[in-house]
């Protein structure tokens, strides 16, 4: 950790901090410069955070040298983690497609989509039972009835399921019905929720918050793993920027960067990442090319009747085209389509 | 609601949509242009949302005419709402200062701050018992013990209290100890939490999410009011932008805009809004000038020992200076300092 | 064009505007709603802009139906434009790699890079002679001497060249030495510069501004074409967002969106788009997959000695790997590597 | 300067860099940590930039200790600079209002505005003769005829003038007609333009770019001063963020921060900073409160007929109200209204 002092800091100010550093068993360093004095602390600087050196009036800036996360880091584990969702492996050499409706609306709706995606070899079904909606007047999901339909669809089509959790209180109940939690963008820093799924055994698909930095996403994953559940899959789903032509800005830089920094699998959500149906196809190809471990997309046999996000739902024809179009890119990436 | 069709849309496509609009009891409008056909729907367009017209393949864009919120709108209630926190009125002609430590750490720490702010006539004490922290390795708050200290401080200094809620399960318990919930930026779209505080009676200080639009903030408030609790106070606390010199970008445009659009009181949090101690003073003055109903700031008698956010905590001297400095601006704004 | 009036607008206010619309030969529409009155104008709404209806006090919002650009639009020209840089075709079924140093530094430096890229079949050489630098204390480029070296390198290696223009006054001079202007991100809305290159014949590689919307990029291209030069190539080079792990956020959504909206070729600059050397390779693959017409990358045989942007310059080995790695993705996209 | 090496860096890698540092006359520091090795360089690190240490493959990150600007810094000059525009002092204890139309359109239009603002004691007239417009189809300004009108208005009303420059070639000509250049947001990093006005004597009002960091704004000012012209006034005019309710997000944090870091005067442009007429008044009050040295606003006696930006132009009544409303806040700030 590097500590830059203010121009007016005295040697006594420096000494006070150097002693604190030494008192924690780290090696202090004194670097008086022409214009500024800089201090250093060598050792595990995560210990140093308890000193809250940025609260010292003579401290101008703290520059950490080490990343604040550890369990998710490739420096801790160099090889790729492979996470199993109900027997389907995500990560490693696999390119996994997860598909289904935004919301579970009815047996007919869910089963028809499940059958359609199954026919393309898709191994995992997504569908929301609890829906976080910006407006209180929008459809909020079927709740436990939706979970029951997901379990029935799984039984019928042998498709393990992914569904969003929005309240810690639902964690145990949901684990009886589904195979993987999804934490949505708006809840990425709902720390109680992270801890709740961290105490369960089924995996967690953790979406990046709309304005979360990559580091914050990794720290959110660290919360889950630290609570006891190592089965975390990250998901880039677009960030919020000034651009309004697309609903969000899909950040594929983040995917490549994450693949360097963490051993966890990284998926891409091109449906929310673009918010524009015609862009889902090219961005799915790009996701495969950039090194993602799969995609999660929204599909609906009759988008006009969808209760949420119909504008970005792929029809059966759209979906068939998507699956055909991404194949050569998955091959070029040296991965196996699951 | 205005519906712009794609260039290739036919009259039959238009008619299908016009019939849907009419079927909901709204007046449909057909406007065939030279390059594009535009449709309209006159009436309460909130009803129209159930049609999900953006799911129609020939629809290029939907342009709503009305705002999606209603209960919070000045069009519904022209006069300012005044919200009472344990007897202290927020809104109307009052300029309210809420102060206290980021986290409740100990009786000594909390009481000393309470005494200090009380001596300046500050009417409300803030302090976190449950802390949402980016890293799982940071101090997470004292929990119920912290709430007990808040209640004791209130009894000792006649200071009603504000404290952050991070889990719906805590709503009832907290209402026994404190006078006002705070919903933090990371939970602004934690809809279960909004509903939980909406079912309680004590007021809610709702902070804007780091990347939430003003419209989303108003819809979050709408959730709380719609669930039964009209006592909502909004708080601008800085948004996330590309600028890194300050921790966040305090959006005072939003404060002035909110005062036009909603009858709810609007506070400003210059501590988080800047993240730089020396900027709290000038931005507090600006908050008074722009029309805010008050500020909420972090104070600590010994920031070097603070367990969180010490870098932006005001000392007793800083705080005395702040109170003196804002007074002429509160007067210029024609408000009464509380 | 749709005009939403304020709630308090009267019928007389509406009539004043409707008459203005009719006076320009457009068809006015009157749509009185329950809460708001909405007006419409059917016809070429570009004409309407001269009315500046947003200046009317009773106008709340203007919602244009048509895009403000025309010459660059696929609605005007459905087929892809192909732009020739010194005989090398960009666009259509081609995937074009443009490579070279950030700055031209010396004959030895430039020629060695040119020879290296030529050996990989790269058809176009880039290199900056005039450098826009954030700090006045940084290397500002060799100026005309740099242009001379570019011309000499072209003669030696049969590589047409691309170089940045930063002042309208240089347009004619540069056209004697190079084959394609580059307009950098900081100058995307330097309208005098756009007009200056619009009056020349050699093509223009127009980079998106750091915070320019896609619509603004298209309007900047419209400036050049409107001034007389139809040979414009667009380039996505990363936008500025809150994320700091990468220097910019490469917006591949924009590439797919642009390919839908405009007939102009679209390149990607993964060097500036990431600012991180190890991310150039995966993002180049993604660029090919998303439908870009090529990439422009920085290469230097000895990055440690580079006078600018050495941190993101590819060495000979890096470059060889990049060329090998993108090939299968270019093939998967059905394009021919140039 | 602090240099963080990659985990795999060897002692030899470190030594290569340490020798380079020493070769420039700076003191090198070697800090081998448990997980990472960190190097330091003590002395004027601006010299170090010529080493381009970020190009070294084993360098992970460079953390500068000193700011890259010098001439604009309060560390160089502690007292406020006062800049004179045609005899009117900007900065120090003055609060200066600059007002006038967005574009100069006609003698009648300009003179009527000049007369109106003069009657309120406003000392400086603004008006654009060369207009940078997003669309090539918009009004581009009257050019030299506009400058002549500005000179005539100055003679008639004793109002020194400010007008935007968009091309270096116009610098000399403009200096014959006007008293202060304005560099607009889109040209903040048009470095040739900065150098051109840096070679003239009349002052420069430099607006912050839409996505420019505060540091980049200061470096742009450094360009002008370094070229020979110390008479620079900075202007915050709103940055581009995700929020769309207002045209830009006025960053008053930046104003307070700039007042700490630089001795140059700092103005605020609430017209562009909000883009919403009704917000100009409260944000002007906030500008005075936060410590700005003045405001620059757009006024037009007949906004309905304005050729540009009429939606944000203040009428005579609006302007009278603005001047009355800001006065108590200017007084509270201890400044004298000019």
XYZ file of C-alpha atoms in Angstrom, chain A residues 208-215 239-254 256-257 260 273-274 276 278-279 282-283 285-291 328-330 332-334, chain C residues 208-215 239-254 256-257 260 273-274 276 278-279 282-283 285-291 328-330 332-334:
94
model
C -23.000 -7.427 -12.909
C -24.769 -4.344 -11.593
C -25.679 -1.655 -14.074
C -22.975 0.643 -12.786
C -20.787 -1.838 -10.945
C -17.082 -1.862 -11.652
C -15.431 -5.158 -12.469
C -13.765 -5.035 -9.063
C -23.629 -1.328 -18.161
C -25.307 2.028 -18.074
C -23.632 4.723 -20.134
C -24.626 7.935 -21.917
C -25.550 5.998 -25.084
C -29.308 5.645 -25.547
C -29.518 3.913 -28.931
C -29.136 0.619 -27.093
C -30.694 -0.048 -23.696
C -27.332 -0.841 -22.133
C -23.725 -0.997 -23.328
C -22.517 -4.585 -23.364
C -18.985 -4.490 -21.962
C -17.049 -7.266 -23.659
C -13.792 -5.720 -22.460
C -14.987 -6.815 -19.026
C -11.860 -10.670 -21.481
C -10.560 -8.881 -18.405
C -7.674 -13.014 -16.966
C -26.913 -6.193 -22.803
C -28.403 -4.677 -25.934
C -32.575 -4.612 -29.088
C -31.759 -7.604 -33.824
C -28.477 -7.048 -31.965
C -24.168 -10.392 -33.517
C -23.367 -9.786 -29.869
C -21.236 -14.260 -31.777
C -18.939 -11.635 -30.268
C -19.411 -13.142 -26.804
C -18.231 -16.506 -28.104
C -15.269 -14.865 -29.829
C -14.147 -12.812 -26.836
C -13.879 -15.908 -24.645
C -18.878 -21.458 -36.176
C -17.716 -18.854 -33.656
C -17.901 -21.305 -30.770
C -13.356 -20.983 -33.762
C -12.985 -20.321 -30.031
C -12.103 -23.976 -29.518
C -16.157 8.047 -32.608
C -15.729 10.659 -29.895
C -15.158 9.450 -26.358
C -18.624 10.492 -25.303
C -20.311 10.788 -28.672
C -23.584 9.022 -29.226
C -23.956 6.849 -32.284
C -26.274 9.468 -33.737
C -16.290 5.213 -25.031
C -15.746 6.774 -21.648
C -17.689 5.175 -18.818
C -17.343 4.777 -15.060
C -15.221 1.623 -15.488
C -11.529 2.218 -14.840
C -10.086 -1.298 -15.155
C -9.840 -0.692 -18.899
C -8.926 2.676 -20.376
C -12.153 2.863 -22.389
C -15.199 0.643 -22.855
C -15.236 -0.784 -26.372
C -18.848 -0.530 -27.526
C -19.458 -3.465 -29.860
C -23.215 -2.894 -29.560
C -22.492 0.272 -31.536
C -23.721 -4.014 -34.813
C -26.126 -1.089 -34.569
C -27.888 -1.837 -39.449
C -10.794 0.586 -27.095
C -9.185 -1.394 -24.286
C -4.658 -2.990 -22.214
C -3.534 -8.407 -23.409
C -7.145 -7.536 -24.263
C -9.822 -11.197 -27.667
C -11.519 -7.938 -28.596
C -11.758 -11.602 -32.425
C -15.005 -10.161 -31.073
C -14.848 -7.307 -33.580
C -14.664 -9.812 -36.432
C -17.546 -11.779 -34.935
C -19.824 -8.802 -34.377
C -19.628 -7.808 -38.034
C -10.881 -18.379 -37.905
C -13.285 -15.690 -36.681
C -12.984 -13.707 -39.909
C -16.685 -17.686 -39.495
C -18.013 -14.217 -40.311
C -17.836 -15.083 -44.001
